[in-house]
Tab-separated table of C-alpha atoms in Angstrom:
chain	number	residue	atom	x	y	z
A	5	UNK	CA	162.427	52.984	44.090
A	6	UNK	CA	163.774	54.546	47.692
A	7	UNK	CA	164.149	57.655	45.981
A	8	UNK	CA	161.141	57.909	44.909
A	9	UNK	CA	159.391	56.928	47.534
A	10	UNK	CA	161.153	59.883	49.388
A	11	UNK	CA	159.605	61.891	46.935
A	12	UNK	CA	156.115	60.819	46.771
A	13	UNK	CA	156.239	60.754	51.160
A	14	UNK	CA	156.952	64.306	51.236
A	15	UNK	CA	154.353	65.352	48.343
A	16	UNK	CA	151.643	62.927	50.784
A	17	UNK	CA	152.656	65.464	54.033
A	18	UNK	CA	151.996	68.792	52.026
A	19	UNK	CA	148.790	67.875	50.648
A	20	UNK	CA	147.884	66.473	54.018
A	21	UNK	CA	146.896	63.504	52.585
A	22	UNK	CA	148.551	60.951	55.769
A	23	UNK	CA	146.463	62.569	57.979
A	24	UNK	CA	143.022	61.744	56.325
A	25	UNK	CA	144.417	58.247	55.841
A	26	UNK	CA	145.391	58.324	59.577
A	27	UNK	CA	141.582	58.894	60.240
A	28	UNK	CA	140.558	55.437	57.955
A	29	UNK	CA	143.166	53.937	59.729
A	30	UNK	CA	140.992	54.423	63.228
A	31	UNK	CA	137.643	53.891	62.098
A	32	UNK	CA	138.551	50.422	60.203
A	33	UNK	CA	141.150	49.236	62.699
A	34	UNK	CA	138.546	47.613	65.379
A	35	UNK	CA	138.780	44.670	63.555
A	36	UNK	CA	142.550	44.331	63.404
A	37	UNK	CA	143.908	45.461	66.512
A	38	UNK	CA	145.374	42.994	68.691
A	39	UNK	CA	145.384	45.130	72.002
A	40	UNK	CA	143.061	48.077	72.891
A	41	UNK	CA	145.536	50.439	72.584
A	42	UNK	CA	144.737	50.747	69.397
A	43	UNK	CA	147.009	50.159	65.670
A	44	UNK	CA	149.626	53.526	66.147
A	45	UNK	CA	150.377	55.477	68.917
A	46	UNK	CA	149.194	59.396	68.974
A	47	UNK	CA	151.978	60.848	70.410
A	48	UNK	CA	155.328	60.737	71.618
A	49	UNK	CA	155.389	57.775	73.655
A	50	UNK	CA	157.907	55.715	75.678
A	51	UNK	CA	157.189	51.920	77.059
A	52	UNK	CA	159.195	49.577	78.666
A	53	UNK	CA	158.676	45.643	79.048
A	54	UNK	CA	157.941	46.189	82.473
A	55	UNK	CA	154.457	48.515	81.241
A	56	UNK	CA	152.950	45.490	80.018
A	57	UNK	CA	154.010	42.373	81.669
A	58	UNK	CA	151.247	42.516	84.232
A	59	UNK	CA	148.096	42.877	81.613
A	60	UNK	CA	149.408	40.331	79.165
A	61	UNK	CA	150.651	42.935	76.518
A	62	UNK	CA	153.880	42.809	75.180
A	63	UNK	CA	156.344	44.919	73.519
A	64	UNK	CA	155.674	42.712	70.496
A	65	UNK	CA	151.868	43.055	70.304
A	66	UNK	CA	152.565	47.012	70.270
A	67	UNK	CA	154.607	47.184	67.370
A	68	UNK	CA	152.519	44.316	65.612
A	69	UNK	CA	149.475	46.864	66.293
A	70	UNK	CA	151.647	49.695	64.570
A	71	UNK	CA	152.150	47.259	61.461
A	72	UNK	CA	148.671	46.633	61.487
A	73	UNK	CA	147.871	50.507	61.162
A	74	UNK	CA	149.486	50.619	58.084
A	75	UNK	CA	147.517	47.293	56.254
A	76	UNK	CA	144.772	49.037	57.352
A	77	UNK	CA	145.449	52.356	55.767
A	78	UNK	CA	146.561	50.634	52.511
A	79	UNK	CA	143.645	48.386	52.744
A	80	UNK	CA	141.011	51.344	52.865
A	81	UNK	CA	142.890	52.872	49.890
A	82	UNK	CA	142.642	50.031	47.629
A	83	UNK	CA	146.427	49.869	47.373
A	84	UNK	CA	148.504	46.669	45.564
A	85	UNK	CA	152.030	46.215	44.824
A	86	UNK	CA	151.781	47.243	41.554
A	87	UNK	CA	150.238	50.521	42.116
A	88	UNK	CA	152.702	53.101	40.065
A	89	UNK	CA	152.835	55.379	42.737
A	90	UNK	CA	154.616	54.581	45.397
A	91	UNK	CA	151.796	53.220	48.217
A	92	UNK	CA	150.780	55.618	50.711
A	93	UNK	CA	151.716	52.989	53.456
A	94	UNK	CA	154.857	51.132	54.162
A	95	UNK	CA	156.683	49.900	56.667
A	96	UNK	CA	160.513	49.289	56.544
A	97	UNK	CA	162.708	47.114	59.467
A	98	UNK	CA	166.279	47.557	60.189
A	99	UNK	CA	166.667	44.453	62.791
A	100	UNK	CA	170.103	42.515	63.664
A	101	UNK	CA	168.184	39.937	64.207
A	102	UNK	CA	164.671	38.659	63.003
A	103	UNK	CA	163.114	35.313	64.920
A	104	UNK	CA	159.414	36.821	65.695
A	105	UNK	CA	156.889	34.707	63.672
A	106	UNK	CA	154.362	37.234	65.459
A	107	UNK	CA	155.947	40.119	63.853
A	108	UNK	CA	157.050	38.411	60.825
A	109	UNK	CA	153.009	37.290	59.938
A	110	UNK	CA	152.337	40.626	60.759
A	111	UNK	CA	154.921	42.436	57.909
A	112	UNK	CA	153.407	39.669	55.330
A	113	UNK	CA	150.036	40.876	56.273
A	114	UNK	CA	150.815	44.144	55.618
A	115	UNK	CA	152.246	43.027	52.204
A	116	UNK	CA	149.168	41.291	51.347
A	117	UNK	CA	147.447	44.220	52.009
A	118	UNK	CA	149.315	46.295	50.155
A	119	UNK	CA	151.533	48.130	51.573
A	120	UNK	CA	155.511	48.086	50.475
A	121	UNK	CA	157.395	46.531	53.458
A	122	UNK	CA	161.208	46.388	53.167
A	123	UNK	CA	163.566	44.349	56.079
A	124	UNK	CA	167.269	45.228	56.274
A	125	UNK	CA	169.450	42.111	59.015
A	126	UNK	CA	172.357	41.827	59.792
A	127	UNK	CA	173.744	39.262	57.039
A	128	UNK	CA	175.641	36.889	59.542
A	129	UNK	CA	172.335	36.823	62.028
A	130	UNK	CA	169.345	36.198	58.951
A	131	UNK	CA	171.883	32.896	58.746
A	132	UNK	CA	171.568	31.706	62.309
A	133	UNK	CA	169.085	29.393	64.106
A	134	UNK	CA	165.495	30.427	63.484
A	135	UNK	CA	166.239	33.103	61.531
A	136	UNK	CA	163.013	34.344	59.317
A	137	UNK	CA	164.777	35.776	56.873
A	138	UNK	CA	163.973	33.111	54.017
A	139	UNK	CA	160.474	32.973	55.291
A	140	UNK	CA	160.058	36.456	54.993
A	141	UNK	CA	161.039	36.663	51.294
A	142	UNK	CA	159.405	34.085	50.214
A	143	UNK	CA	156.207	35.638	51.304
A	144	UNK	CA	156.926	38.832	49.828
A	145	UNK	CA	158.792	40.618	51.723
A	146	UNK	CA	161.794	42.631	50.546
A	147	UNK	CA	164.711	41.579	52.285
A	148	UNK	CA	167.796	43.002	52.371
A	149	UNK	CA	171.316	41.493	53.566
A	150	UNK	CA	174.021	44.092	54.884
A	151	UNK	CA	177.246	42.108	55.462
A	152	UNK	CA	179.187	45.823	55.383
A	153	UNK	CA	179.506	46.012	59.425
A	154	UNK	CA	180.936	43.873	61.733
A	155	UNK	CA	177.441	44.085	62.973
A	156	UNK	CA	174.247	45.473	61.555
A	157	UNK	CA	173.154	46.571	64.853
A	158	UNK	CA	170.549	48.826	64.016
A	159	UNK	CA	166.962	48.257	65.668
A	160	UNK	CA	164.104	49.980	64.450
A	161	UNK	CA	160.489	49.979	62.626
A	162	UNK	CA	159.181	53.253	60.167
A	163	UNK	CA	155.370	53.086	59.702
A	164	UNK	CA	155.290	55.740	57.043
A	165	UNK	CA	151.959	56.946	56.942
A	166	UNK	CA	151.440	57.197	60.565
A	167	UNK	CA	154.996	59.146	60.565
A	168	UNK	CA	156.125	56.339	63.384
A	169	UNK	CA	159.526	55.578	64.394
A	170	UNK	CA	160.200	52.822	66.927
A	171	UNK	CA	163.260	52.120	68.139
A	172	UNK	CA	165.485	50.818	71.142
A	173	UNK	CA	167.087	48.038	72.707
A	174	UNK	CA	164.600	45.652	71.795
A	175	UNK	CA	165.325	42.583	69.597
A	176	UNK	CA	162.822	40.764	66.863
A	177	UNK	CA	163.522	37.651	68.191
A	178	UNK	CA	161.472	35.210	70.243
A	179	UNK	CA	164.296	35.424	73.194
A	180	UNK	CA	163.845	38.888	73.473
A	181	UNK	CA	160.332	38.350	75.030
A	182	UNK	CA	161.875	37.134	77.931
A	183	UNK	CA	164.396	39.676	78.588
A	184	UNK	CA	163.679	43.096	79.956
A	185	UNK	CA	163.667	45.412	76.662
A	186	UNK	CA	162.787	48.932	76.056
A	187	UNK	CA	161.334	50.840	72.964
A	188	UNK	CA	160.406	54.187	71.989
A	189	UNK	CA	157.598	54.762	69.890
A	190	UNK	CA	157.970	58.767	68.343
A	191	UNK	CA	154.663	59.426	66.444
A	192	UNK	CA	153.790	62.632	64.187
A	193	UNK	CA	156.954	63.881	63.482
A	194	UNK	CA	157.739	63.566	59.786
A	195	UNK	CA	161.567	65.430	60.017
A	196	UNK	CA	162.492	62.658	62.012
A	197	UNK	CA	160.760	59.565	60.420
A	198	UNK	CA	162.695	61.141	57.303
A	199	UNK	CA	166.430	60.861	59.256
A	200	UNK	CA	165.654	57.569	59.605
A	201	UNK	CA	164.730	56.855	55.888
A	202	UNK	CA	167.360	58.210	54.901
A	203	UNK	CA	169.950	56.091	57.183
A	204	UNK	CA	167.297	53.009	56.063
A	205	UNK	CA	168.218	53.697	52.451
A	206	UNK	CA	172.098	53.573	53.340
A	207	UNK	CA	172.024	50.587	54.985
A	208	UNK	CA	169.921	49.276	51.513
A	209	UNK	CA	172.180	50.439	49.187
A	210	UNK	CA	175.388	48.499	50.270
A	211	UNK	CA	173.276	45.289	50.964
A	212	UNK	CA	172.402	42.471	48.912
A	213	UNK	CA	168.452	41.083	48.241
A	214	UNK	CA	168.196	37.969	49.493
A	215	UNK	CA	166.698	35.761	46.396
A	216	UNK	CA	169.706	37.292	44.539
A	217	UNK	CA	172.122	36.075	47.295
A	218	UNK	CA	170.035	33.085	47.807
A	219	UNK	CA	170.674	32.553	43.912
């Protein structure tokens, strides 16, 4: 299924498609949005905790703005799970560790909606205290259980159709709200939201699903 979605994505940049799903994206996403800033970022961007502590905004309510982009762009293309094509939006997580019911209501919104969201964790961490692993699956959500590292460290959210990495030092967890994190959002380049597939799909391939673990 990665494979082909690699596929498909590229097809979707040469015939330009992304970008007239980008422009949906904006005119539906007033009623989504949970901050003004609107549901993706246009442009290379960097943000720290620090940016947002003294309006109220979070870290959190960026990247659950960027996850909302994408329901919204599968939402105005009529897209469901069982589309044969691979959906024009998706969102895939690589987190160590996953304790944001914010962020997790967001990805099963986005599934809902019908876009194909995949989460990678750390196998040892989607065990621990208030882990959301379960929750996610249960709700739709592909999840995927690497116990091939001492630790599955990596940190980072693709929005595919927005060509949106984010990535950095910042946890999914409710703890992390309280420490002083840093992210990167990198929007509108497609090379690099492909390097980071492609290390997703690695991480996938030598991990288990949880219901089959779970089993």
């Amino acid at each position: 299924m990665f494979k082909r979605a690699c596929v498909f994505f590229l097809g979707l940049l040469a015939a330009g498609s992304l970008v007239a799903g980008a422009l949906v994206a904006g005119a539906l996403a007033s009623e989504l949005r949970p901050n003004p800033d609107g549901p993706y970022f246009e442009g290379p961007i960097y943000f720290g905790f620090s940016d947002f502590s003294a309006n109220g905004a979070t870290i959190e309510d960026k990247l659950v703005s960027a996850i909302l982009g994408e329901a919204v762009i599968a939402r105005a293309a009529g897209l469901t799970r069982d589309d044969k094509d691979w959906p024009a939006a998706a969102v895939y997580v690589a987190a160590y560790s996953f304790t944001s019911k914010k962020l997790a209501d967001a990805l099963i919104y986005a599934v809902k909606s019908g876009c194909e969201v995949t989460v990678v964790m750390d196998k040892k961490q989607s065990q621990g205290k208030g882990s959301l692993a379960s929750f996610l699956a249960l709700n739709g959500v592909a999840v995927y259980l690497d116990a091939s590292h001492n630790a599955m460290h990596s940190k980072y959210i693709l929005c595919l159709s927005q060509d949106a990495v984010y990535t950095g030092s910042y946890n999914f967890t409710e703890n992390a709200k309280k420490n002083a994190e840093n992210i990167v959002g990198l929007v509108g380049n497609p090379f690099l939201v492909m390097m980071y597939l492609r290390d997703f799909m690695g991480h996938v391939g030598h991990s288990e699903i949880l219901n089959t673990v779970m089993s």
